[in-house]
Amino acid sequence: MQGLCDGFLDLAIALPLPPSLPPYSTTIILVTLVTRFALLPITVWGRRRVQRIEEIVIPQVEKLKPLVSRQVLEDMKKEGIRGDKETLQRIHTQRSVALLTAHRKELFAKHHCKPLPSMIIPPLSQLPFFVVTSVALGRLSVDPTPFDSESFLTLTTLAHPDPTMTLPIVLGVLTMANVESSNWLMSAAERERARRIEETNEKKRAELGNKARVIQPQKIVKSTLRFLSVARIVVAAMTPGSVALYWVSSAAFGLVQTWIMDWVDIRRRRKLELVAKPAVTDAMLPKIPLPKKI
């Protein structure tokens, strides 16, 4: 870590920066941009996997739902299952969910787009760089330090917290904007689709009662990030200005990155909506065996 700290100070002195720019603050911003650009391919990889889920897996599963429902009903008739209406509906729902879940897993494996790796690998890839850089800047802010002689924006010195709380608040706003940006860019049709999905999930919970486990990873992630947006303000208010500047720079890069990628995704989805998709027939329905025990 000491070697990393010394390397940062040497880099700040060696860079051919204009005299009007503060060397250490400018170097912090440049290092942030370089590391975030270096990790950009991993973010794009995750986005492409999510695209395959949205454009291939989910549409196929949605189109198969009525066919699976009919297949399950026919199988139940052949097996001679009897009972009251509520019991038959419960068995039908459980078997349909089992078939669709099995088919969805096959599609995830076939198209290499399992949701969990797609969601956690991009942010986890940034974590080591984020932690190491934050620790290094924290150590460089301990007296005696050259950071004590440089001010930047509202920071009287890079070695002490922002006395005006400006950078911590900006950090919280940027983080919250990053979380909510996808909602701002949604079209009316996309909002309606999200509302129908939520209604479907609520109906599923009502049908299966306490046994229903409708996991919505995106909601979980968003709720967590909303909490972190507020928590980061408190933490940044107590950290040295150099660390707060690094966090704000990284959050600003992330927000611009999210806006650009969301804009590209929206344009792509709207183009795809104009293309007619072939209907799924009975012949296309995979014969997935029903589980022996539901």
CSV table of C-alpha atoms in Angstrom, one decimal:
chain,number,residue,atom,x,y,z
A,1,MET,CA,0.0,0.0,0.0
A,2,GLN,CA,2.9,2.4,0.8
A,3,GLY,CA,4.3,1.7,-2.7
A,4,LEU,CA,0.9,2.5,-4.2
A,5,CYS,CA,0.7,5.8,-2.2
A,6,ASP,CA,4.2,6.8,-3.3
A,7,GLY,CA,3.4,5.9,-6.9
A,8,PHE,CA,0.3,8.1,-6.8
A,9,LEU,CA,2.4,11.1,-5.5
A,10,ASP,CA,5.0,10.5,-8.2
A,11,LEU,CA,2.3,10.3,-10.9
A,12,ALA,CA,0.7,13.6,-9.7
A,13,ILE,CA,4.1,15.3,-10.0
A,14,ALA,CA,5.1,13.7,-13.3
A,15,LEU,CA,1.9,14.4,-15.2
A,16,PRO,CA,2.2,17.4,-17.6
A,17,LEU,CA,-0.7,19.3,-16.1
A,18,PRO,CA,-1.3,23.0,-16.7
A,19,PRO,CA,-0.2,25.2,-13.7
A,20,SER,CA,-3.8,26.3,-13.2
A,21,LEU,CA,-4.9,22.8,-12.3
A,22,PRO,CA,-4.3,21.4,-8.8
A,23,PRO,CA,-2.1,18.4,-9.4
A,24,TYR,CA,-3.4,16.0,-6.7
A,25,SER,CA,-7.1,16.7,-7.2
A,26,THR,CA,-6.7,16.4,-11.0
A,27,THR,CA,-4.8,13.2,-10.6
A,28,ILE,CA,-7.5,11.7,-8.4
A,29,ILE,CA,-10.1,12.5,-11.1
A,30,LEU,CA,-7.9,11.1,-13.9
A,31,VAL,CA,-7.2,7.9,-12.0
A,32,THR,CA,-10.9,7.5,-11.4
A,33,LEU,CA,-11.7,7.9,-15.1
A,34,VAL,CA,-8.9,5.5,-16.2
A,35,THR,CA,-10.0,2.7,-13.8
A,36,ARG,CA,-13.7,3.1,-14.7
A,37,PHE,CA,-13.0,3.0,-18.4
A,38,ALA,CA,-10.8,-0.1,-17.8
A,39,LEU,CA,-13.7,-1.9,-16.2
A,40,LEU,CA,-16.3,-0.8,-18.8
A,41,PRO,CA,-16.0,-4.0,-20.8
A,42,ILE,CA,-17.2,-6.0,-17.8
A,43,THR,CA,-20.2,-3.7,-17.4
A,44,VAL,CA,-21.0,-4.1,-21.1
A,45,TRP,CA,-20.8,-7.9,-20.8
A,46,GLY,CA,-23.3,-7.8,-18.0
A,47,ARG,CA,-25.6,-5.5,-20.0
A,48,ARG,CA,-25.6,-7.9,-23.0
A,49,ARG,CA,-26.5,-10.8,-20.8
A,50,VAL,CA,-29.4,-8.8,-19.4
A,51,GLN,CA,-30.4,-7.9,-22.9
A,52,ARG,CA,-30.6,-11.6,-23.8
A,53,ILE,CA,-32.8,-12.2,-20.8
A,54,GLU,CA,-35.2,-9.4,-21.8
A,55,GLU,CA,-35.2,-10.0,-25.5
A,56,ILE,CA,-35.1,-13.8,-25.7
A,57,VAL,CA,-35.8,-15.6,-22.5
A,58,ILE,CA,-38.7,-13.5,-21.1
A,59,PRO,CA,-40.6,-13.3,-24.4
A,60,GLN,CA,-40.4,-17.0,-25.0
A,61,VAL,CA,-41.5,-17.9,-21.5
A,62,GLU,CA,-44.5,-15.4,-21.8
A,63,LYS,CA,-45.6,-16.9,-25.1
A,64,LEU,CA,-45.3,-20.4,-23.7
A,65,LYS,CA,-47.6,-19.8,-20.7
A,66,PRO,CA,-50.9,-20.5,-22.4
A,67,LEU,CA,-49.5,-23.6,-24.1
A,68,VAL,CA,-48.0,-24.9,-20.8
A,69,SER,CA,-51.3,-24.3,-19.1
A,70,ARG,CA,-53.1,-26.3,-21.7
A,71,GLN,CA,-50.6,-29.1,-21.6
A,72,VAL,CA,-50.8,-29.3,-17.8
A,73,LEU,CA,-54.6,-29.4,-17.9
A,74,GLU,CA,-54.5,-32.3,-20.4
A,75,ASP,CA,-52.0,-34.2,-18.3
A,76,MET,CA,-54.1,-33.8,-15.2
A,77,LYS,CA,-57.1,-35.1,-17.1
A,78,LYS,CA,-55.1,-38.2,-18.3
A,79,GLU,CA,-54.0,-38.8,-14.7
A,80,GLY,CA,-57.6,-38.6,-13.5
A,81,ILE,CA,-56.9,-36.1,-10.8
A,82,ARG,CA,-60.0,-35.2,-8.9
A,83,GLY,CA,-60.8,-32.6,-6.3
A,84,ASP,CA,-62.7,-29.3,-5.7
A,85,LYS,CA,-62.0,-26.2,-7.8
A,86,GLU,CA,-59.5,-24.7,-5.4
A,87,THR,CA,-57.5,-27.9,-5.2
A,88,LEU,CA,-57.4,-28.3,-8.9
A,89,GLN,CA,-56.4,-24.7,-9.5
A,90,ARG,CA,-53.6,-25.1,-6.9
A,91,ILE,CA,-52.2,-28.2,-8.6
A,92,HIS,CA,-52.5,-26.7,-12.0
A,93,THR,CA,-50.6,-23.5,-10.9
A,94,GLN,CA,-47.9,-25.5,-9.2
A,95,ARG,CA,-47.3,-27.7,-12.2
A,96,SER,CA,-47.4,-24.8,-14.6
A,97,VAL,CA,-44.9,-22.9,-12.6
A,98,ALA,CA,-42.6,-26.0,-12.4
A,99,LEU,CA,-42.7,-26.4,-16.2
A,100,LEU,CA,-42.1,-22.8,-16.9
A,101,THR,CA,-39.3,-22.6,-14.3
A,102,ALA,CA,-37.5,-25.6,-15.9
A,103,HIS,CA,-37.9,-24.2,-19.4
A,104,ARG,CA,-36.6,-20.8,-18.2
A,105,LYS,CA,-33.5,-22.4,-16.6
A,106,GLU,CA,-32.8,-24.2,-19.9
A,107,LEU,CA,-33.0,-20.9,-21.8
A,108,PHE,CA,-30.7,-19.2,-19.3
A,109,ALA,CA,-28.1,-22.0,-19.8
A,110,LYS,CA,-28.6,-22.1,-23.6
A,111,HIS,CA,-28.1,-18.4,-24.1
A,112,HIS,CA,-25.5,-18.0,-21.4
A,113,CYS,CA,-27.4,-15.3,-19.4
A,114,LYS,CA,-28.1,-16.6,-15.9
A,115,PRO,CA,-29.4,-13.6,-14.0
A,116,LEU,CA,-27.2,-13.8,-10.8
A,117,PRO,CA,-23.8,-13.6,-12.5
A,118,SER,CA,-25.1,-10.9,-14.9
A,119,MET,CA,-26.1,-8.7,-11.9
A,120,ILE,CA,-23.4,-9.2,-9.4
A,121,ILE,CA,-20.2,-9.6,-11.4
A,122,PRO,CA,-20.1,-6.1,-12.9
A,123,PRO,CA,-20.4,-4.3,-9.5
A,124,LEU,CA,-18.1,-6.8,-7.8
A,125,SER,CA,-15.4,-6.2,-10.4
A,126,GLN,CA,-15.3,-2.6,-9.3
A,127,LEU,CA,-15.1,-3.3,-5.6
A,128,PRO,CA,-11.4,-4.1,-5.3
A,129,PHE,CA,-10.3,-1.0,-7.2
A,130,PHE,CA,-12.8,1.1,-5.2
A,131,VAL,CA,-11.6,-0.2,-1.8
A,132,VAL,CA,-7.9,-0.1,-2.6
A,133,THR,CA,-8.1,3.5,-4.0
A,134,SER,CA,-10.1,4.7,-1.1
A,135,VAL,CA,-7.7,3.2,1.4
A,136,ALA,CA,-4.7,4.6,-0.4
A,137,LEU,CA,-6.1,8.1,-0.5
A,138,GLY,CA,-7.1,7.8,3.1
A,139,ARG,CA,-3.5,7.0,4.1
A,140,LEU,CA,-2.2,9.8,1.9
A,141,SER,CA,-4.5,12.2,3.8
A,142,VAL,CA,-2.8,11.4,7.2
A,143,ASP,CA,-0.5,14.2,8.5
A,144,PRO,CA,2.1,15.0,7.4
A,145,THR,CA,0.9,15.0,3.8
A,146,PRO,CA,1.2,17.1,0.7
A,147,PHE,CA,-2.6,17.0,0.5
A,148,ASP,CA,-2.8,19.5,3.3
A,149,SER,CA,-1.4,22.2,1.0
A,150,GLU,CA,-4.0,21.8,-1.8
A,151,SER,CA,-7.6,23.0,-1.9
A,152,PHE,CA,-10.2,22.1,-4.5
A,153,LEU,CA,-13.7,23.4,-5.0
A,154,THR,CA,-15.3,23.5,-1.6
A,155,LEU,CA,-12.5,21.6,0.0
A,156,THR,CA,-10.1,23.8,2.0
A,157,THR,CA,-7.7,20.9,2.0
A,158,LEU,CA,-7.7,17.4,0.6
A,159,ALA,CA,-6.6,16.1,4.0
A,160,HIS,CA,-9.8,17.1,5.8
A,161,PRO,CA,-13.6,16.6,5.4
A,162,ASP,CA,-15.6,19.1,3.3
A,163,PRO,CA,-16.6,21.8,5.8
A,164,THR,CA,-19.6,22.8,3.7
A,165,MET,CA,-21.0,19.3,3.2
A,166,THR,CA,-21.2,20.1,-0.5
A,167,LEU,CA,-19.3,17.0,-1.9
A,168,PRO,CA,-21.1,14.5,0.4
A,169,ILE,CA,-24.5,15.8,-0.6
A,170,VAL,CA,-23.5,15.8,-4.3
A,171,LEU,CA,-22.4,12.2,-3.8
A,172,GLY,CA,-25.8,11.2,-2.4
A,173,VAL,CA,-27.7,13.0,-5.2
A,174,LEU,CA,-25.5,11.3,-7.9
A,175,THR,CA,-26.0,7.9,-6.3
A,176,MET,CA,-29.8,8.4,-6.1
A,177,ALA,CA,-30.0,9.7,-9.6
A,178,ASN,CA,-28.1,6.6,-10.8
A,179,VAL,CA,-30.6,4.4,-9.1
A,180,GLU,CA,-33.7,6.2,-10.4
A,181,SER,CA,-32.4,7.1,-13.9
A,182,SER,CA,-34.0,3.9,-15.5
A,183,ASN,CA,-37.4,5.1,-14.3
A,184,TRP,CA,-37.0,8.5,-15.8
A,185,LEU,CA,-36.2,7.1,-19.3
A,186,MET,CA,-39.1,4.6,-19.4
A,187,SER,CA,-41.8,5.1,-22.0
A,188,ALA,CA,-45.5,4.8,-21.3
A,189,ALA,CA,-45.6,1.3,-22.8
A,190,GLU,CA,-42.7,0.2,-20.6
A,191,ARG,CA,-44.4,1.7,-17.5
A,192,GLU,CA,-47.5,-0.2,-18.4
A,193,ARG,CA,-45.5,-3.4,-18.9
A,194,ALA,CA,-43.8,-3.0,-15.5
A,195,ARG,CA,-47.2,-2.4,-13.9
A,196,ARG,CA,-48.6,-5.7,-15.5
A,197,ILE,CA,-45.6,-7.6,-14.2
A,198,GLU,CA,-46.2,-6.3,-10.7
A,199,GLU,CA,-49.9,-7.2,-10.9
A,200,THR,CA,-48.9,-10.7,-12.1
A,201,ASN,CA,-46.5,-11.1,-9.2
A,202,GLU,CA,-49.2,-10.0,-6.7
A,203,LYS,CA,-51.6,-12.5,-8.2
A,204,LYS,CA,-49.1,-15.3,-7.9
A,205,ARG,CA,-48.5,-14.4,-4.2
A,206,ALA,CA,-52.2,-14.5,-3.6
A,207,GLU,CA,-52.7,-17.8,-5.4
A,208,LEU,CA,-49.8,-19.6,-3.6
A,209,GLY,CA,-50.2,-17.9,-0.3
A,210,ASN,CA,-47.2,-18.2,2.1
A,211,LYS,CA,-45.4,-20.6,-0.3
A,212,ALA,CA,-45.0,-18.0,-2.9
A,213,ARG,CA,-41.5,-16.8,-3.4
A,214,VAL,CA,-41.6,-14.2,-6.1
A,215,ILE,CA,-38.0,-12.9,-6.1
A,216,GLN,CA,-37.4,-9.6,-7.9
A,217,PRO,CA,-33.7,-8.9,-7.9
A,218,GLN,CA,-33.9,-5.5,-9.5
A,219,LYS,CA,-36.2,-4.3,-6.7
A,220,ILE,CA,-33.9,-5.7,-4.1
A,221,VAL,CA,-30.9,-4.0,-5.6
A,222,LYS,CA,-32.7,-0.7,-6.0
A,223,SER,CA,-33.9,-0.6,-2.5
A,224,THR,CA,-30.4,-1.4,-1.2
A,225,LEU,CA,-28.9,1.4,-3.4
A,226,ARG,CA,-31.5,3.9,-2.2
A,227,PHE,CA,-30.4,3.2,1.4
A,228,LEU,CA,-26.8,3.5,0.4
A,229,SER,CA,-27.4,6.8,-1.3
A,230,VAL,CA,-28.3,8.3,2.1
A,231,ALA,CA,-25.6,6.3,4.0
A,232,ARG,CA,-22.9,7.6,1.7
A,233,ILE,CA,-23.7,11.2,2.6
A,234,VAL,CA,-23.0,10.4,6.3
A,235,VAL,CA,-19.8,8.5,5.6
A,236,ALA,CA,-18.5,11.0,3.1
A,237,ALA,CA,-19.0,13.8,5.6
A,238,MET,CA,-16.5,12.2,7.9
A,239,THR,CA,-13.9,11.1,5.2
A,240,PRO,CA,-10.9,13.2,4.0
A,241,GLY,CA,-11.6,15.5,1.0
A,242,SER,CA,-9.4,13.4,-1.3
A,243,VAL,CA,-11.6,10.3,-0.7
A,244,ALA,CA,-14.8,12.3,-1.0
A,245,LEU,CA,-13.6,13.7,-4.3
A,246,TYR,CA,-12.7,10.2,-5.6
A,247,TRP,CA,-16.2,8.9,-4.6
A,248,VAL,CA,-17.9,11.9,-6.3
A,249,SER,CA,-15.9,11.4,-9.5
A,250,SER,CA,-16.7,7.7,-9.6
A,251,ALA,CA,-20.4,8.4,-9.0
A,252,ALA,CA,-20.5,11.0,-11.7
A,253,PHE,CA,-18.9,8.6,-14.2
A,254,GLY,CA,-21.3,5.9,-13.2
A,255,LEU,CA,-24.3,8.2,-13.8
A,256,VAL,CA,-23.2,9.2,-17.2
A,257,GLN,CA,-22.4,5.6,-18.1
A,258,THR,CA,-25.9,4.5,-16.9
A,259,TRP,CA,-27.6,7.3,-18.9
A,260,ILE,CA,-25.8,6.4,-22.1
A,261,MET,CA,-26.4,2.6,-21.7
A,262,ASP,CA,-30.1,3.1,-20.8
A,263,TRP,CA,-30.6,5.4,-23.8
A,264,VAL,CA,-29.0,2.8,-26.1
A,265,ASP,CA,-31.2,0.1,-24.6
A,266,ILE,CA,-34.4,2.1,-25.0
A,267,ARG,CA,-33.6,2.8,-28.7
A,268,ARG,CA,-32.9,-0.9,-29.2
A,269,ARG,CA,-36.1,-2.0,-27.5
A,270,ARG,CA,-38.2,0.4,-29.4
A,271,LYS,CA,-36.8,-0.8,-32.7
A,272,LEU,CA,-37.4,-4.4,-31.7
A,273,GLU,CA,-41.1,-3.6,-30.8
A,274,LEU,CA,-41.6,-2.6,-34.5
A,275,VAL,CA,-40.4,-6.0,-35.7
A,276,ALA,CA,-43.1,-8.7,-35.9
A,277,LYS,CA,-42.2,-11.8,-33.9
A,278,PRO,CA,-43.4,-15.3,-34.9
A,279,ALA,CA,-46.0,-16.9,-32.7
A,280,VAL,CA,-45.1,-19.9,-30.6
A,281,THR,CA,-47.0,-23.1,-31.6
A,282,ASP,CA,-47.6,-26.4,-29.9
A,283,ALA,CA,-44.8,-28.0,-31.9
A,284,MET,CA,-42.4,-25.5,-30.4
A,285,LEU,CA,-43.4,-26.3,-26.8
A,286,PRO,CA,-40.6,-28.4,-25.2
A,287,LYS,CA,-41.8,-31.6,-23.6
A,288,ILE,CA,-40.5,-31.0,-20.1
A,289,PRO,CA,-41.5,-33.8,-17.7
A,290,LEU,CA,-43.6,-32.8,-14.8
A,291,PRO,CA,-41.9,-33.2,-11.4
A,292,LYS,CA,-42.9,-36.3,-9.5
A,293,LYS,CA,-43.5,-34.3,-6.4
A,294,ILE,CA,-44.9,-30.8,-6.4
